[in-house]
Coordinates of C-alpha atoms in Angstrom, one line a residue:
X1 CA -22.6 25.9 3.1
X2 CA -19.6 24.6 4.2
X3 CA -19.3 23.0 7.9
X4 CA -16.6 25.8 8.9
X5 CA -20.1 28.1 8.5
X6 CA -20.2 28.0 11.9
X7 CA -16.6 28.7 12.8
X8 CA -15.9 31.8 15.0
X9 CA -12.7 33.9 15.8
X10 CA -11.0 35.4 18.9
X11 CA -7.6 38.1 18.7
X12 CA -5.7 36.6 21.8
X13 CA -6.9 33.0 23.0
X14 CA -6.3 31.7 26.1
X15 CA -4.0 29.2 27.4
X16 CA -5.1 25.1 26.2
X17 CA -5.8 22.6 28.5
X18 CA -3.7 20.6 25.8
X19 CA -0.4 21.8 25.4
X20 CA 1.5 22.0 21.9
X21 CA 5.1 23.8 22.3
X22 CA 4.6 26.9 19.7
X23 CA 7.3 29.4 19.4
X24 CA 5.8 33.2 19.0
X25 CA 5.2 34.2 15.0
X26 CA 7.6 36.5 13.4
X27 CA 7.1 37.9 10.2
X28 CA 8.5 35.8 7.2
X29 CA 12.1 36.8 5.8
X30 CA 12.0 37.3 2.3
X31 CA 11.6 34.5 0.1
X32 CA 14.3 32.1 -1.3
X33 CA 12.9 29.4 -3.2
X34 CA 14.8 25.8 -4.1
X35 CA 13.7 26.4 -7.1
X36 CA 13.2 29.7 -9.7
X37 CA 11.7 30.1 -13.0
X38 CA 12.1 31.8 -15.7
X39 CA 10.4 34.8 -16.7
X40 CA 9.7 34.0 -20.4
X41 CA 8.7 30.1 -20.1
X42 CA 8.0 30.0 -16.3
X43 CA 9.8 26.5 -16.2
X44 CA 11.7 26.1 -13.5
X45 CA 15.4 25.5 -13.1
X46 CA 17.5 25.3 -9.6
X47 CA 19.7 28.7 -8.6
X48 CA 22.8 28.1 -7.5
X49 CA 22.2 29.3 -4.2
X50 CA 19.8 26.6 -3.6
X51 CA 22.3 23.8 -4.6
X52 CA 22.9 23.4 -0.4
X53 CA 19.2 23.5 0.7
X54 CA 18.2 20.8 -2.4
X55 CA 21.2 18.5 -1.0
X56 CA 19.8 19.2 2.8
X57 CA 16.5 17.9 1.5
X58 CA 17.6 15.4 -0.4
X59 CA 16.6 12.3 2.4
X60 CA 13.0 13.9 2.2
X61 CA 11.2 11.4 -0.4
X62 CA 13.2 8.7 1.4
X63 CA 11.8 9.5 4.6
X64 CA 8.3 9.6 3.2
X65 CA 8.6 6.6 1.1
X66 CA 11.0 4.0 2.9
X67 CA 12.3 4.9 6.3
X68 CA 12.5 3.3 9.7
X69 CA 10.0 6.4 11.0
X70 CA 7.5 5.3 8.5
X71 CA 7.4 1.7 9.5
X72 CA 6.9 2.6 12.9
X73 CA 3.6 4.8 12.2
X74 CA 2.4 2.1 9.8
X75 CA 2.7 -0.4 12.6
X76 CA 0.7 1.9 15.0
X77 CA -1.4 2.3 12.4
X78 CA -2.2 -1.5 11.5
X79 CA -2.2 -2.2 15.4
X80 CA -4.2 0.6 17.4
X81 CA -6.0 2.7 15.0
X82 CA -8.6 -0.3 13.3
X83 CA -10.4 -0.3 17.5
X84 CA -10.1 3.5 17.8
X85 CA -10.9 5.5 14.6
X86 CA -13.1 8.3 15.2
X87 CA -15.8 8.2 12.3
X88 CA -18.5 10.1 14.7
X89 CA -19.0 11.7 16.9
X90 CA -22.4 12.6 19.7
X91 CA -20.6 14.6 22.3
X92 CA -24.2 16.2 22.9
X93 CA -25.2 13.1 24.3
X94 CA -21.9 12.7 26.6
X95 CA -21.3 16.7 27.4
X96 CA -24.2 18.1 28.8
X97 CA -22.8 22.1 27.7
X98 CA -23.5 21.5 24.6
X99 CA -27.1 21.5 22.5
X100 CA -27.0 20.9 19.0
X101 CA -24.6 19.1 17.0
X102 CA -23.7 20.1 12.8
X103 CA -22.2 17.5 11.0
X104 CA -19.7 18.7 8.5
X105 CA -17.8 16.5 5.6
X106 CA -14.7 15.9 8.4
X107 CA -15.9 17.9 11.4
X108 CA -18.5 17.8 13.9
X109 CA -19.6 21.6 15.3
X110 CA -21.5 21.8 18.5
X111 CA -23.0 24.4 20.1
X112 CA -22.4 25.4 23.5
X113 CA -24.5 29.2 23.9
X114 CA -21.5 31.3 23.6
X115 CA -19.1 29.1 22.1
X116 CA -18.6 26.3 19.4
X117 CA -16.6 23.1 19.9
X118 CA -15.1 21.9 16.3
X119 CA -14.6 18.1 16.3
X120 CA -11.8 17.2 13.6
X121 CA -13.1 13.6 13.0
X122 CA -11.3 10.9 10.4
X123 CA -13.3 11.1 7.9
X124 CA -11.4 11.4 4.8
X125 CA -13.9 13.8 2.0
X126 CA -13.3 14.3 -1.9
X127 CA -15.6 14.8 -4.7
X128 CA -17.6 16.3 -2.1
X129 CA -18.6 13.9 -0.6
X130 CA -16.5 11.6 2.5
X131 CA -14.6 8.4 0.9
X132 CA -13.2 6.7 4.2
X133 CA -11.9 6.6 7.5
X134 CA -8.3 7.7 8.0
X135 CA -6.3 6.7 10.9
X136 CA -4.8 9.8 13.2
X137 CA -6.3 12.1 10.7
X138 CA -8.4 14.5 12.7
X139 CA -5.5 14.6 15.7
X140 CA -2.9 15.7 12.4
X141 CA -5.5 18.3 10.7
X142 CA -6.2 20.1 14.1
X143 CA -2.7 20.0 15.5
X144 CA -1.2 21.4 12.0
X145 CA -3.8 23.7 12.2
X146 CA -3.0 25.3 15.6
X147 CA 1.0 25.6 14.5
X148 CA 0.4 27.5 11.5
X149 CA -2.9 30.0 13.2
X150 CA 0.3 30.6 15.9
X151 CA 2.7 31.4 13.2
X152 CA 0.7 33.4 11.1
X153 CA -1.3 36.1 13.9
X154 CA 1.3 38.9 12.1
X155 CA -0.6 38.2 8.9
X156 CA -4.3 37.8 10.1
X157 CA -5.9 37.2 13.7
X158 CA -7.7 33.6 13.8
X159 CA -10.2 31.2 15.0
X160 CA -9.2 29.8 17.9
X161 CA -9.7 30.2 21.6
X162 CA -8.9 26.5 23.0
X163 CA -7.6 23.9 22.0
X164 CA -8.7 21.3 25.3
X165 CA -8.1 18.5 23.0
X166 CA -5.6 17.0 19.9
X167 CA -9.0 16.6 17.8
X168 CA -10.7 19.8 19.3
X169 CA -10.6 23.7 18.8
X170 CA -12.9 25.7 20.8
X171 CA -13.9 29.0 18.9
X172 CA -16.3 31.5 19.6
X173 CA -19.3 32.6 17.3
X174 CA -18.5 35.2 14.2
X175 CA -20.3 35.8 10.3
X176 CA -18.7 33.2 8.1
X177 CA -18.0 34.3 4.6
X178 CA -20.1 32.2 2.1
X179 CA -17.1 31.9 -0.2
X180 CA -13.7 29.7 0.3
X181 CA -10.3 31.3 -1.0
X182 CA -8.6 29.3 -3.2
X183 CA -4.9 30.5 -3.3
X184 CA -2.8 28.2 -6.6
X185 CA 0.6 28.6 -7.7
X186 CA 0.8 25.7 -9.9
X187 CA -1.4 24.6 -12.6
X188 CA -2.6 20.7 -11.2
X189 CA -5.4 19.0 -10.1
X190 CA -8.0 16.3 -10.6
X191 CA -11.2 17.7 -9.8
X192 CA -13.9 19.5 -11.3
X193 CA -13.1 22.7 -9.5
X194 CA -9.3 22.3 -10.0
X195 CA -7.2 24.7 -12.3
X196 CA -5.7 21.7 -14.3
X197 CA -9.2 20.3 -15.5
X198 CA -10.8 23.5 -16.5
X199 CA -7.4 25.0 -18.0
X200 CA -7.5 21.3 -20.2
X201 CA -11.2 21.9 -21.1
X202 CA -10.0 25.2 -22.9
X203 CA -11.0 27.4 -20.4
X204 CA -8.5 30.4 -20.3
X205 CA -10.8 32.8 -17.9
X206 CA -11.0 31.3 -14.8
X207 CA -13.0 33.3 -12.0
X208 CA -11.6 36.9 -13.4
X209 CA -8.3 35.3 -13.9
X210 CA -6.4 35.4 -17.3
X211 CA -4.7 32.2 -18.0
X212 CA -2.2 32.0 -20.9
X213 CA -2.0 29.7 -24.1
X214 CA 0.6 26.5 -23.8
X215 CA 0.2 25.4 -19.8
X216 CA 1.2 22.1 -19.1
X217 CA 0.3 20.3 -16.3
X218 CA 1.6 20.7 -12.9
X219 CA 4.0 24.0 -14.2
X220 CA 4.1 27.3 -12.2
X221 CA 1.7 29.8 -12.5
X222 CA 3.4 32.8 -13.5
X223 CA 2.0 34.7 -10.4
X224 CA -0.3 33.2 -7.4
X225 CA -3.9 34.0 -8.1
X226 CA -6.8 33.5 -6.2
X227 CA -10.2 31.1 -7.3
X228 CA -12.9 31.8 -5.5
X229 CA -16.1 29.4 -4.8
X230 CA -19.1 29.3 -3.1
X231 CA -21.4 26.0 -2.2
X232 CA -24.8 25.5 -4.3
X233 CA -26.1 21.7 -2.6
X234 CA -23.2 20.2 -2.0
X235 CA -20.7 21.3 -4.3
X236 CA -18.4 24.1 -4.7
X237 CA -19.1 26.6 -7.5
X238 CA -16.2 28.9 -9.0
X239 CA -17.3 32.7 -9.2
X240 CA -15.6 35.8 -10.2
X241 CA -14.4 38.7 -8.2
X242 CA -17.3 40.8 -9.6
X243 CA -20.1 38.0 -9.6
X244 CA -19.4 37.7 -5.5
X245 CA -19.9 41.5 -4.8
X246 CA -23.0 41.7 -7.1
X247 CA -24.4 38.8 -5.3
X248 CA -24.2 40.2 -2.1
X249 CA -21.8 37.5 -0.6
X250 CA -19.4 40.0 0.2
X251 CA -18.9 44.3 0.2
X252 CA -15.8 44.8 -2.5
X253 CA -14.0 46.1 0.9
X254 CA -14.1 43.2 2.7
X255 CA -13.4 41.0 -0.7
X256 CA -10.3 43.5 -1.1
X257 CA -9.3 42.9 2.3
X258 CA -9.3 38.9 2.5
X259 CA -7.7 38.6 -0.9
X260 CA -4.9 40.4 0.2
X261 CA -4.7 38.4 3.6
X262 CA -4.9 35.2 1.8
X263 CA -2.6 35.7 -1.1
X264 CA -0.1 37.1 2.1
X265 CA -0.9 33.8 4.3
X266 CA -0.2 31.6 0.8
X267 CA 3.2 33.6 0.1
X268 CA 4.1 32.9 3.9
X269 CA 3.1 29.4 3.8
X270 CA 4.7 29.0 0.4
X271 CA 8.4 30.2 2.3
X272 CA 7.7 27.8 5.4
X273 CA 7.4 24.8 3.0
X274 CA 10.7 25.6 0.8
X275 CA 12.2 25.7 4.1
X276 CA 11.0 22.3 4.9
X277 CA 12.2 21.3 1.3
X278 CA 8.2 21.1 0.4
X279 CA 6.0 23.2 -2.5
X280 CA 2.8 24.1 -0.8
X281 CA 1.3 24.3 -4.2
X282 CA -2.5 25.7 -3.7
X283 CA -4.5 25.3 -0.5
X284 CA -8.3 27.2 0.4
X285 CA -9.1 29.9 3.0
X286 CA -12.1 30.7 5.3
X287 CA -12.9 33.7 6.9
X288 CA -15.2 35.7 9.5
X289 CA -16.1 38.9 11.0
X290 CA -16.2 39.2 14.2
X291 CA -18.6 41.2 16.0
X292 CA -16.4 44.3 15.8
X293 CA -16.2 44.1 12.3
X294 CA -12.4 42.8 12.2
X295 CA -11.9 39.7 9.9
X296 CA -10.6 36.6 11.2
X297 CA -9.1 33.6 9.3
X298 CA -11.0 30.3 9.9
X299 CA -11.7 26.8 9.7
X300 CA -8.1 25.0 9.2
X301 CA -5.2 26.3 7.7
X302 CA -2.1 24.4 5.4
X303 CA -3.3 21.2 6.3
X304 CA -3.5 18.2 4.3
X305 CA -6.6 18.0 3.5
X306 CA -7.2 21.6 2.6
X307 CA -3.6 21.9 0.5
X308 CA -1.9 20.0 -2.0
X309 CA 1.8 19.5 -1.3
X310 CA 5.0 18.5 -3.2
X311 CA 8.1 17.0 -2.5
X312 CA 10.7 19.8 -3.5
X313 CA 13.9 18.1 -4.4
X314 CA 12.0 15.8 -6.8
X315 CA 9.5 17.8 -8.8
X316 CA 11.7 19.4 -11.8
X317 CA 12.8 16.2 -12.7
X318 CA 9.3 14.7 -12.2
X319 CA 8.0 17.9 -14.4
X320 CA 10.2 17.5 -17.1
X321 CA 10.1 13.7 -17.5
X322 CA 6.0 14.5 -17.6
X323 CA 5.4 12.7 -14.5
X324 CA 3.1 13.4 -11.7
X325 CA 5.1 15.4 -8.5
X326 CA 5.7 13.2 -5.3
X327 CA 2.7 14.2 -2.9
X328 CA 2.3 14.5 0.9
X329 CA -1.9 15.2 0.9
X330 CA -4.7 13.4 -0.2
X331 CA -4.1 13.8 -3.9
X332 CA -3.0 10.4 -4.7
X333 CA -6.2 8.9 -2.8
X334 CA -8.1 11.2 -5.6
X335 CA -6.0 10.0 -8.2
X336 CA -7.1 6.3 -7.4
X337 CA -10.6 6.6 -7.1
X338 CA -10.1 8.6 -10.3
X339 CA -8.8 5.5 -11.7
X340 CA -11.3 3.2 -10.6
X341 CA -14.9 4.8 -11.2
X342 CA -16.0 8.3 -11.7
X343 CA -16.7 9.4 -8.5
X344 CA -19.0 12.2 -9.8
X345 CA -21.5 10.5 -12.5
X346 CA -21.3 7.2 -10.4
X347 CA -22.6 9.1 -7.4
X348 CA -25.9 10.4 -9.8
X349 CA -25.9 6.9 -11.7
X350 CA -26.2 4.8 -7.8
X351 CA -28.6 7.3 -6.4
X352 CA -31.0 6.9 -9.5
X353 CA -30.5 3.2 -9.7
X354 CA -31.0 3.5 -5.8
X355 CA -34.7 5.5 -6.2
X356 CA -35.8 3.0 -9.5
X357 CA -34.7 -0.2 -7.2
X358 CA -36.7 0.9 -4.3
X359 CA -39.7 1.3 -5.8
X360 CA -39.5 -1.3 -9.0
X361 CA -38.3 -3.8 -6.7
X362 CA -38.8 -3.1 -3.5
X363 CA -35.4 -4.1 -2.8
X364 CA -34.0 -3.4 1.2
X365 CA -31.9 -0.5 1.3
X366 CA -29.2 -3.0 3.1
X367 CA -28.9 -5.3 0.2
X368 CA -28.1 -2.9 -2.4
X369 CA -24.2 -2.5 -3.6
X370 CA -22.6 0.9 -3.9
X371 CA -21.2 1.7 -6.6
X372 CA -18.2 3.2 -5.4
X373 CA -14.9 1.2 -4.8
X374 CA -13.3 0.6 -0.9
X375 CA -10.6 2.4 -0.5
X376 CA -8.1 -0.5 0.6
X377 CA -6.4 -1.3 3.3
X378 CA -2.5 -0.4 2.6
X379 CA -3.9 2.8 0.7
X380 CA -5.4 4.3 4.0
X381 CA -2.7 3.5 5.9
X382 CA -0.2 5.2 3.4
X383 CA -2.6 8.3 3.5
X384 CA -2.3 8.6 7.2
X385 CA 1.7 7.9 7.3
X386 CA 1.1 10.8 4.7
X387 CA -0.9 13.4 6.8
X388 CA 1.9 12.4 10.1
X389 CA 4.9 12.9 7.8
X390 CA 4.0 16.6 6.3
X391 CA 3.0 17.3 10.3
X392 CA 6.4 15.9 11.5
X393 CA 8.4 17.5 8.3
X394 CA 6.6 21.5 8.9
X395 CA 6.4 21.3 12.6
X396 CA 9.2 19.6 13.1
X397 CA 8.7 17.8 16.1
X398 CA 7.4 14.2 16.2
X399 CA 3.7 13.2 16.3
X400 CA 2.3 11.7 19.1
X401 CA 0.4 8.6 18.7
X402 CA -2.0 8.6 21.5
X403 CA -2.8 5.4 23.9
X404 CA -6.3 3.8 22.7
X405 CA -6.9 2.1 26.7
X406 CA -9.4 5.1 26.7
X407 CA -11.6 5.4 24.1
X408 CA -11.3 8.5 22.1
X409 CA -14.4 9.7 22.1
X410 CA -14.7 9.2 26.1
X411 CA -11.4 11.3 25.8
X412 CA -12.5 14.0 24.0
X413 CA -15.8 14.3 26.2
X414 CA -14.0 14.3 28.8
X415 CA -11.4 16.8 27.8
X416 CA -14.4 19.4 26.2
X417 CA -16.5 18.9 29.2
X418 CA -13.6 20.6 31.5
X419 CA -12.3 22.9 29.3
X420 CA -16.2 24.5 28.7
X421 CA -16.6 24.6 32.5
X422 CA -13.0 26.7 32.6
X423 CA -14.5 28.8 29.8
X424 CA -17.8 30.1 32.7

């Protein structure tokens, strides 16, 4: 199961120790895409109307690739964040409230009796499993987060209840769904799971959705569908509409009633993006009943980590000259380790070699070499300028690199420890 198991929901959350300024939601206006496509080869090709937005956009990839704002972050980055990365985290130890601790891939749940405190950590995950330790991450994740569960209450009701903390929701205790909602537009991806590697494999019925002949790589879907999974060990597993009902996972009416909210959040999120000259191109969904029986949407939502994300104004002539869209997520750090090893069979191949060595050898644990490759330096660092810029660029308000003179995770007991006893 995934760590957001043990997410919860509430309708109207109370007023955060730690303030973010959030203007109310308002239902979305219709949609008018930068770009269009064609009904007969789906290819896109810019409207006219769009001609002012794409020109408005235009100083996007140069922000995000050379820019005085991006220097500054990296510099933050290089200087402050190498002392104060938060990796782990034992606030069970340092908050006496709460009891247990769940370690997730990137966040830590505790449990405080009637409520949970989520922990977003830095801990970067793909390939299911966690790669490295990204600067700022967890602070961009759960701050993206809370803007788009404010923006989106006229779609769904959500997960949170505080937020005492940048890193920290607060949520109270609901039944998780065991099945993530994926939500794609585009044909892309590098993973297993991804619509990209099982469309190339031939596959052209991918859970209960048709897929037509002749897809290239990163072109638009012709319609948004939705591919489900669920977790068997420690991997996600697609499954069909039908497979998830006969299994039990879910009744058809609640299955019904989160596909519809989650193709409605994607649409939304889809329209926010364009409007920020960005393609939210797929992203996942979690969600909960409460104890009333109302559905909640949980876990994170549009962030970086949970979404893939293209540059708009350069992507059709990046499509048609058959390379790879300009990203703001942690595609690119999958496309490396992609390049360098096989972060799938090597992860089998080192744990069998690991098991023979141990008891062949008797080698120590300590001196063994894993298999795979460091992520390097100036790659985390770009990832993290990454994650700030698509906060910056939706938000649209500047990210706040906290002071490290207090340690974070002192902080962040601290700031959990007061906002529980508020909670009594």
């Amino acid at each position: 199961m995934s760590e957001s198991m043990f997410m919860a929901a509430a309708l109207n959350p109370p007023k955060s120790p730690f303030k973010i300024n959030l203007t109310p939601a308002l239902p979305p206006p219709p949609t008018s895409s930068a770009l269009t496509f064609k009904p007969n080869n789906n290819f896109p090709t810019l409207s006219a109307a769009a001609q002012p937005q794409q020109q408005e956009h235009a100083a996007l990839l140069d922000t995000l690739l050379n820019s005085t704002r991006k220097n500054q972050v990296l510099q933050s980055i290089r200087t402050t964040s190498p002392f104060n990365c938060l990796s782990e985290t034992n606030l069970h130890h340092t908050v006496p409230a709460l009891t247990s601790k769940t370690r997730g891939k990137v966040r830590d749940i505790y449990d405080s009796g009637e409520y949970l405190v989520l922990v977003t950590t830095d801990r970067q995950s793909a390939f299911d499993r966690v790669l490295a330790s990204i600067p700022f991450k967890g602070q961009v994740l759960n701050q993206t987060s809370l803007w788009w569960f404010e923006r989106t209450q006229h779609i769904t009701a959500n997960a949170v209840v505080s937020t005492p903390d940048p890193n920290v929701t607060i949520a109270k205790k609901c039944s998780v769904f065991p099945v993530e909602f994926v939500a794609r537009g585009f044909v892309t991806g590098s993973t297993d799971t991804s619509l990209w590697t099982v469309y190339n494999k031939g596959i052209r019925n991918y859970c209960g959705n048709a897929l037509p002949d002749g897809l290239v790589k990163n072109q638009k879907l012709a319609e948004n569908i939705l591919t489900p999974t669920t977790k068997a060990a420690d991997h996600d597993v697609p499954v069909t509409p039908d497979e998830i009902i006969e299994r039990g996972l879910m009744t058809r009416a609640d299955y019904e009633e989160v596909s519809r909210k989650a193709l409605s959040l994607f649409e939304y999120g889809e329209h926010v993006a364009s409007e920020h000259g960005l393609i939210l191109v797929d992203t996942k969904y979690e969600f909960g009943k409460a104890e009333d029986g109302s559905i909640m949407l949980i876990d994170e939502v549009h962030t970086p980590d949970s979404s893939r994300y293209w540059i708009a104004n350069s992507y059709l002539e990046r499509f048609q000259n058959g390379l790879e869209p300009e990203n703001v997520d942690k595609e690119f750090l999958r496309l490396w380790f992609k390049n360098h090893c096989n972060p799938y069979e090597d992860e089998v191949f080192f744990i069998l070699y690991l098991l023979y060595a141990l008891i062949r050898f008797q080698i120590r644990l300590m001196n063994l070499v894993q298999v795979l490759p460091e992520a390097p330096e100036d790659l985390v660092c770009e990832l993290s300028w990454r994650y700030i810029f698509l906060y910056e660029t939706i938000t649209k308000s500047k990210f706040e690199v906290l002071s490290s003179e207090e340690p974070i995770h002192e902080r962040i007991s601290r700031n959990v420890a007061s906002a529980l006893a508020s909670l009594k």
